[in-house]
PDB file of C-alpha atoms in Angstrom:
ATOM      1  CA  MET A 312       0.100   0.020   0.226  1.00  0.00           C
ATOM      2  CA  SER A 313       1.238   3.368  -0.679  1.00  0.00           C
ATOM      3  CA  THR A 314       2.745   5.755   1.877  1.00  0.00           C
ATOM      4  CA  GLU A 315       1.795   9.183   0.078  1.00  0.00           C
ATOM      5  CA  ILE A 316      -0.909  10.876   2.283  1.00  0.00           C
ATOM      6  CA  THR A 317      -2.644  13.090   0.141  1.00  0.00           C
ATOM      7  CA  PRO A 318      -6.085  16.100   0.716  1.00  0.00           C
ATOM      8  CA  PRO A 319      -9.083  14.099  -0.319  1.00  0.00           C
ATOM      9  CA  THR A 320     -10.306  17.812  -1.630  1.00  0.00           C
ATOM     10  CA  ALA A 321      -7.947  20.620  -3.073  1.00  0.00           C
ATOM     11  CA  PRO A 322      -7.563  23.355  -0.562  1.00  0.00           C
ATOM     12  CA  ARG A 323      -9.993  26.407  -0.882  1.00  0.00           C
ATOM     13  CA  PRO A 324      -8.051  29.488  -2.346  1.00  0.00           C
ATOM     14  CA  GLY A 325      -5.923  31.656  -0.086  1.00  0.00           C
ATOM     15  CA  ARG A 326      -5.368  28.401   2.202  1.00  0.00           C
ATOM     16  CA  LYS A 327      -3.003  26.603  -0.006  1.00  0.00           C
ATOM     17  CA  ARG A 328       0.040  26.826   1.749  1.00  0.00           C
ATOM     18  CA  SER A 329      -1.189  25.768   5.212  1.00  0.00           C
ATOM     19  CA  GLU A 330      -3.142  22.764   3.911  1.00  0.00           C
ATOM     20  CA  GLU A 331       0.299  22.065   1.737  1.00  0.00           C
ATOM     21  CA  SER A 332       2.174  22.262   5.288  1.00  0.00           C
ATOM     22  CA  ARG A 333      -0.238  20.516   6.959  1.00  0.00           C
ATOM     23  CA  MET A 334       0.029  17.261   4.759  1.00  0.00           C
ATOM     24  CA  ALA A 335       3.881  17.723   4.796  1.00  0.00           C
ATOM     25  CA  ILE A 336       3.573  17.069   8.470  1.00  0.00           C
ATOM     26  CA  LEU A 337       1.355  14.183   8.428  1.00  0.00           C
ATOM     27  CA  VAL A 338       3.534  12.638   5.983  1.00  0.00           C
ATOM     28  CA  ALA A 339       6.810  12.800   7.700  1.00  0.00           C
ATOM     29  CA  ALA A 340       4.890  11.497  10.665  1.00  0.00           C
ATOM     30  CA  PHE A 341       3.695   8.467   8.852  1.00  0.00           C
ATOM     31  CA  GLU A 342       7.079   8.192   7.561  1.00  0.00           C
ATOM     32  CA  LEU A 343       9.125   8.246  10.430  1.00  0.00           C
ATOM     33  CA  MET A 344       6.516   6.207  12.551  1.00  0.00           C
ATOM     34  CA  GLY A 345       7.788   3.391  10.124  1.00  0.00           C
ATOM     35  CA  GLU A 346      11.277   3.865  10.577  1.00  0.00           C
ATOM     36  CA  ALA A 347      11.526   4.575  14.000  1.00  0.00           C
ATOM     37  CA  GLY A 348       8.596   3.449  15.838  1.00  0.00           C
ATOM     38  CA  TYR A 349       6.366   5.178  18.265  1.00  0.00           C
ATOM     39  CA  ALA A 350       9.335   5.540  20.459  1.00  0.00           C
ATOM     40  CA  GLY A 351      11.735   7.369  18.015  1.00  0.00           C
ATOM     41  CA  LEU A 352       9.143   9.482  17.230  1.00  0.00           C
ATOM     42  CA  THR A 353       8.998  13.599  18.436  1.00  0.00           C
ATOM     43  CA  ILE A 354       7.856  17.103  16.895  1.00  0.00           C
ATOM     44  CA  GLU A 355      11.579  17.791  16.231  1.00  0.00           C
ATOM     45  CA  GLY A 356      12.010  14.942  13.848  1.00  0.00           C
ATOM     46  CA  ILE A 357       8.941  15.344  12.387  1.00  0.00           C
ATOM     47  CA  ALA A 358       9.411  19.123  11.919  1.00  0.00           C
ATOM     48  CA  ALA A 359      12.695  18.616  10.479  1.00  0.00           C
ATOM     49  CA  ARG A 360      11.307  16.208   8.104  1.00  0.00           C
ATOM     50  CA  ALA A 361       8.304  18.289   6.963  1.00  0.00           C
ATOM     51  CA  GLY A 362      11.015  20.941   6.727  1.00  0.00           C
ATOM     52  CA  CYS A 363       8.809  23.600   9.437  1.00  0.00           C
ATOM     53  CA  GLY A 364       9.377  24.581  12.767  1.00  0.00           C
ATOM     54  CA  LYS A 365       7.756  22.698  16.078  1.00  0.00           C
ATOM     55  CA  GLN A 366       5.593  25.694  16.273  1.00  0.00           C
ATOM     56  CA  THR A 367       3.834  24.937  13.304  1.00  0.00           C
ATOM     57  CA  ILE A 368       2.819  21.582  14.751  1.00  0.00           C
ATOM     58  CA  TYR A 369       1.887  22.659  17.827  1.00  0.00           C
ATOM     59  CA  ARG A 370      -0.440  25.130  16.179  1.00  0.00           C
ATOM     60  CA  TRP A 371      -2.097  21.922  14.973  1.00  0.00           C
ATOM     61  CA  TRP A 372      -1.628  19.266  17.008  1.00  0.00           C
ATOM     62  CA  ARG A 373      -0.907  18.748  20.879  1.00  0.00           C
ATOM     63  CA  SER A 374       1.580  16.028  20.688  1.00  0.00           C
ATOM     64  CA  ARG A 375       2.927  13.380  18.244  1.00  0.00           C
ATOM     65  CA  ALA A 376      -0.104  11.253  19.034  1.00  0.00           C
ATOM     66  CA  ASP A 377      -2.302  13.877  18.176  1.00  0.00           C
ATOM     67  CA  VAL A 378      -0.622  14.246  14.806  1.00  0.00           C
ATOM     68  CA  LEU A 379      -0.973  10.336  13.752  1.00  0.00           C
ATOM     69  CA  LEU A 380      -4.586  10.563  14.822  1.00  0.00           C
ATOM     70  CA  ASP A 381      -4.722  13.160  12.065  1.00  0.00           C
ATOM     71  CA  VAL A 382      -2.789  10.544   9.536  1.00  0.00           C
ATOM     72  CA  LEU A 383      -5.255   7.730  10.483  1.00  0.00           C
ATOM     73  CA  ALA A 384      -8.287   9.909   9.910  1.00  0.00           C
ATOM     74  CA  VAL A 385      -7.129  11.043   6.500  1.00  0.00           C
ATOM     75  CA  LYS A 386      -5.872   7.909   5.608  1.00  0.00           C
ATOM     76  CA  GLY A 387      -9.618   6.423   6.312  1.00  0.00           C
ATOM     77  CA  GLU A 388     -10.897   9.446   4.289  1.00  0.00           C
ATOM     78  CA  LEU A 389      -8.682   8.947   1.263  1.00  0.00           C
ATOM     79  CA  TYR A 390      -8.835   4.868   1.455  1.00  0.00           C
ATOM     80  CA  VAL A 391     -12.157   3.662   2.838  1.00  0.00           C
ATOM     81  CA  THR A 392     -15.207   4.143   0.750  1.00  0.00           C
ATOM     82  CA  THR A 393     -18.126   4.824   1.327  1.00  0.00           C
ATOM     83  CA  ALA A 394     -19.931   4.901  -2.120  1.00  0.00           C
ATOM     84  CA  ASP A 395     -23.203   3.701  -2.831  1.00  0.00           C
ATOM     85  CA  GLN A 396     -22.853   0.801  -4.415  1.00  0.00           C
ATOM     86  CA  GLY A 397     -26.570  -0.761  -4.895  1.00  0.00           C
ATOM     87  CA  SER A 398     -27.061  -2.631  -1.967  1.00  0.00           C
ATOM     88  CA  TYR A 399     -26.557  -3.590   1.865  1.00  0.00           C
ATOM     89  CA  ARG A 400     -24.065  -6.431   0.926  1.00  0.00           C
ATOM     90  CA  ASP A 401     -22.205  -4.606  -1.661  1.00  0.00           C
ATOM     91  CA  ASP A 402     -21.918  -1.561   0.512  1.00  0.00           C
ATOM     92  CA  LEU A 403     -20.910  -3.923   3.591  1.00  0.00           C
ATOM     93  CA  ARG A 404     -18.255  -5.912   1.454  1.00  0.00           C
ATOM     94  CA  ALA A 405     -17.218  -2.637  -0.055  1.00  0.00           C
ATOM     95  CA  PHE A 406     -16.566  -0.925   3.318  1.00  0.00           C
ATOM     96  CA  LEU A 407     -14.911  -4.210   4.870  1.00  0.00           C
ATOM     97  CA  GLY A 408     -12.671  -4.592   2.594  1.00  0.00           C
ATOM     98  CA  ASP A 409     -11.309  -1.384   2.804  1.00  0.00           C
ATOM     99  CA  THR A 410     -11.499  -0.945   6.242  1.00  0.00           C
ATOM    100  CA  TYR A 411      -9.401  -4.482   6.543  1.00  0.00           C
ATOM    101  CA  ARG A 412      -6.993  -3.835   4.356  1.00  0.00           C
ATOM    102  CA  LEU A 413      -5.951  -0.535   5.588  1.00  0.00           C
ATOM    103  CA  ALA A 414      -5.715  -1.946   8.690  1.00  0.00           C
ATOM    104  CA  GLY A 415      -3.552  -4.594   8.000  1.00  0.00           C
ATOM    105  CA  ASN A 416      -0.959  -2.516   6.589  1.00  0.00           C
ATOM    106  CA  GLY A 417       2.272  -2.602   8.173  1.00  0.00           C
ATOM    107  CA  GLN A 418       2.656   0.930   9.116  1.00  0.00           C
ATOM    108  CA  VAL A 419      -1.187   1.408   9.676  1.00  0.00           C
ATOM    109  CA  THR A 420      -0.950  -1.577  12.747  1.00  0.00           C
ATOM    110  CA  GLY A 421       1.746  -0.180  14.319  1.00  0.00           C
ATOM    111  CA  ILE A 422      -0.144   3.367  14.565  1.00  0.00           C
ATOM    112  CA  LEU A 423      -3.191   1.982  15.747  1.00  0.00           C
ATOM    113  CA  CYS A 424      -1.368  -0.204  18.820  1.00  0.00           C
ATOM    114  CA  ALA A 425       0.481   3.329  19.380  1.00  0.00           C
ATOM    115  CA  LEU A 426      -2.245   5.000  19.656  1.00  0.00           C
ATOM    116  CA  MET A 427      -4.527   2.637  21.630  1.00  0.00           C
ATOM    117  CA  ALA A 428      -1.858   2.398  23.926  1.00  0.00           C
ATOM    118  CA  GLU A 429      -1.239   6.074  24.721  1.00  0.00           C
ATOM    119  CA  ALA A 430      -5.295   6.404  25.133  1.00  0.00           C
ATOM    120  CA  GLN A 431      -4.794   4.137  27.996  1.00  0.00           C
ATOM    121  CA  ILE A 432      -2.452   6.380  29.741  1.00  0.00           C
ATOM    122  CA  ASP A 433      -3.224   9.655  28.429  1.00  0.00           C
ATOM    123  CA  GLU A 434      -6.699  10.861  29.554  1.00  0.00           C
ATOM    124  CA  GLY A 435      -7.048  13.751  27.520  1.00  0.00           C
ATOM    125  CA  PHE A 436      -5.804  11.794  23.959  1.00  0.00           C
ATOM    126  CA  GLY A 437      -7.806   8.952  25.207  1.00  0.00           C
ATOM    127  CA  GLU A 438     -11.282  11.308  24.856  1.00  0.00           C
ATOM    128  CA  ARG A 439      -9.326  12.632  21.683  1.00  0.00           C
ATOM    129  CA  PHE A 440      -8.943   9.151  20.510  1.00  0.00           C
ATOM    130  CA  ARG A 441     -12.585   8.027  21.292  1.00  0.00           C
ATOM    131  CA  THR A 442     -14.669  11.041  20.541  1.00  0.00           C
ATOM    132  CA  GLY A 443     -12.457  12.014  17.530  1.00  0.00           C
ATOM    133  CA  PHE A 444     -11.218   8.576  15.887  1.00  0.00           C
ATOM    134  CA  LEU A 445     -13.311   5.892  17.022  1.00  0.00           C
ATOM    135  CA  GLU A 446     -16.440   7.269  17.207  1.00  0.00           C
ATOM    136  CA  GLY A 447     -15.784   9.020  13.541  1.00  0.00           C
ATOM    137  CA  ARG A 448     -15.004   5.674  11.955  1.00  0.00           C
ATOM    138  CA  ARG A 449     -18.294   3.929  13.538  1.00  0.00           C
ATOM    139  CA  GLU A 450     -19.712   6.849  11.730  1.00  0.00           C
ATOM    140  CA  VAL A 451     -18.945   6.407   8.464  1.00  0.00           C
ATOM    141  CA  LEU A 452     -20.388   2.720   8.802  1.00  0.00           C
ATOM    142  CA  ARG A 453     -23.446   4.104  10.671  1.00  0.00           C
ATOM    143  CA  GLU A 454     -24.154   6.364   7.273  1.00  0.00           C
ATOM    144  CA  ILE A 455     -24.171   2.895   5.396  1.00  0.00           C
ATOM    145  CA  LEU A 456     -26.337   1.035   7.662  1.00  0.00           C
ATOM    146  CA  ASP A 457     -28.668   4.424   7.684  1.00  0.00           C
ATOM    147  CA  ARG A 458     -28.570   4.157   4.047  1.00  0.00           C
ATOM    148  CA  ALA A 459     -29.593   0.395   4.013  1.00  0.00           C
ATOM    149  CA  GLY A 460     -32.292   1.335   6.011  1.00  0.00           C
ATOM    150  CA  ARG A 461     -33.403   3.964   3.872  1.00  0.00           C
ATOM    151  CA  ARG A 462     -33.568   1.190   0.775  1.00  0.00           C
ATOM    152  CA  GLY A 463     -35.213  -1.395   2.869  1.00  0.00           C
ATOM    153  CA  ASP A 464     -32.760  -4.110   2.502  1.00  0.00           C
ATOM    154  CA  LEU A 465     -30.726  -3.460   5.829  1.00  0.00           C
ATOM    155  CA  PRO A 466     -31.515  -7.076   7.863  1.00  0.00           C
ATOM    156  CA  ALA A 467     -33.496  -6.621  11.176  1.00  0.00           C
ATOM    157  CA  ARG A 468     -30.812  -9.095  13.094  1.00  0.00           C
ATOM    158  CA  PRO A 469     -28.321  -7.909  14.023  1.00  0.00           C
ATOM    159  CA  ALA A 470     -29.053  -4.792  15.700  1.00  0.00           C
ATOM    160  CA  PRO A 471     -27.379  -1.992  13.808  1.00  0.00           C
ATOM    161  CA  SER A 472     -25.183  -1.252  17.275  1.00  0.00           C
ATOM    162  CA  THR A 473     -24.216  -4.927  17.161  1.00  0.00           C
ATOM    163  CA  VAL A 474     -22.886  -4.540  13.162  1.00  0.00           C
ATOM    164  CA  LEU A 475     -20.488  -1.788  14.529  1.00  0.00           C
ATOM    165  CA  ASP A 476     -19.569  -3.583  17.421  1.00  0.00           C
ATOM    166  CA  LEU A 477     -18.856  -6.942  15.286  1.00  0.00           C
ATOM    167  CA  VAL A 478     -16.730  -4.872  12.592  1.00  0.00           C
ATOM    168  CA  PHE A 479     -14.507  -3.081  14.627  1.00  0.00           C
ATOM    169  CA  GLY A 480     -14.217  -5.282  17.713  1.00  0.00           C
ATOM    170  CA  MET A 481     -12.656  -8.167  15.008  1.00  0.00           C
ATOM    171  CA  LEU A 482     -10.362  -5.073  13.565  1.00  0.00           C
ATOM    172  CA  TRP A 483      -9.165  -4.213  17.361  1.00  0.00           C
ATOM    173  CA  TYR A 484      -8.639  -8.085  18.262  1.00  0.00           C
ATOM    174  CA  ARG A 485      -6.949  -8.668  15.668  1.00  0.00           C
ATOM    175  CA  VAL A 486      -4.540  -5.459  15.981  1.00  0.00           C
ATOM    176  CA  LEU A 487      -4.246  -6.134  19.535  1.00  0.00           C
ATOM    177  CA  ALA A 488      -4.259  -9.409  20.372  1.00  0.00           C
ATOM    178  CA  THR A 489      -3.708 -12.109  17.903  1.00  0.00           C
ATOM    179  CA  ARG A 490      -2.336  -9.995  15.390  1.00  0.00           C
ATOM    180  CA  GLU A 491      -3.898 -12.376  12.740  1.00  0.00           C
ATOM    181  CA  SER A 492      -4.460 -11.562   9.512  1.00  0.00           C
ATOM    182  CA  PHE A 493      -7.161  -9.249   7.407  1.00  0.00           C
ATOM    183  CA  GLY A 494      -7.894 -11.655   4.221  1.00  0.00           C
ATOM    184  CA  GLU A 495     -11.014 -11.730   2.382  1.00  0.00           C
ATOM    185  CA  ASP A 496     -11.967 -15.136   3.559  1.00  0.00           C
ATOM    186  CA  LEU A 497     -12.661 -12.393   7.018  1.00  0.00           C
ATOM    187  CA  VAL A 498     -14.887 -10.051   4.909  1.00  0.00           C
ATOM    188  CA  ASP A 499     -16.828 -13.226   3.616  1.00  0.00           C
ATOM    189  CA  GLU A 500     -17.532 -14.610   6.738  1.00  0.00           C
ATOM    190  CA  LEU A 501     -18.931 -11.573   8.459  1.00  0.00           C
ATOM    191  CA  LEU A 502     -21.121 -11.016   5.270  1.00  0.00           C
ATOM    192  CA  ALA A 503     -22.047 -14.458   6.048  1.00  0.00           C
ATOM    193  CA  LEU A 504     -23.246 -13.250   9.080  1.00  0.00           C
ATOM    194  CA  LEU A 505     -24.649  -9.851   8.911  1.00  0.00           C
ATOM    195  CA  ALA A 506     -25.352  -9.577   5.429  1.00  0.00           C
ATOM    196  CA  PRO A 507     -26.302 -13.166   4.309  1.00  0.00           C
ATOM    197  CA  GLU A 508     -27.582 -13.774   1.019  1.00  0.00           C
ATOM    198  CA  PRO A 509     -31.312 -14.067   0.565  1.00  0.00           C
ATOM    199  CA  ALA A 510     -32.422 -17.428  -0.598  1.00  0.00           C
ATOM    200  CA  ALA A 511     -32.804 -18.261  -4.575  1.00  0.00           C
ATOM    201  CA  SER A 512     -36.514 -17.132  -5.201  1.00  0.00           C
ATOM    202  CA  GLY A 513     -37.130 -21.155  -6.160  1.00  0.00           C
ATOM    203  CA  ALA A 514     -35.427 -22.632  -3.343  1.00  0.00           C
ATOM    204  CA  ARG A 515     -37.442 -25.454  -1.994  1.00  0.00           C
ATOM    205  CA  GLN A 516     -39.165 -24.727   1.285  1.00  0.00           C
ATOM    206  CA  GLU A 517     -39.082 -27.660   4.066  1.00  0.00           C
TER     207      GLU A 517
END
């Protein structure tokens, strides 16, 4: 997977320089995280790689963890689709495939682990992590569930809140505990559970 981070949309007139600086900082943080790990990541190092001053970074972020939080948010916007695929099952397949493919990237996995650990020891960051990132990703999946509800093809069970817990619970369990891979077989198994294919119209009834 490419390590390049680019803005999801073109910057507004008059903001081009600040957007370029912000994205340079995010790219630098992502690269340095892959090279030195979280223990070796510093604001000074990010600033040097991005070609800016530390004060520029602190103007936008409180800490190195917050910089990485923004890296993950941008990655999610770039690589995880919410486009209407025509059905709940296809929407969910696209979302699961994109989400698990991104989470399975080695550098992204390292960031996820580091930020979850940081959230346990820094109460302020933990709150930002939960409300700014975790809830944000759940909101993206809620968009797909809500669309399926309006379309009329959302299964009655499991409940939407359970779908959210299962999808992201699986992600975090594999990232933090088992370190198992995220393959297409996992997507297929979750689809069979969360969005089973409808029975053929001519299927025999027992």
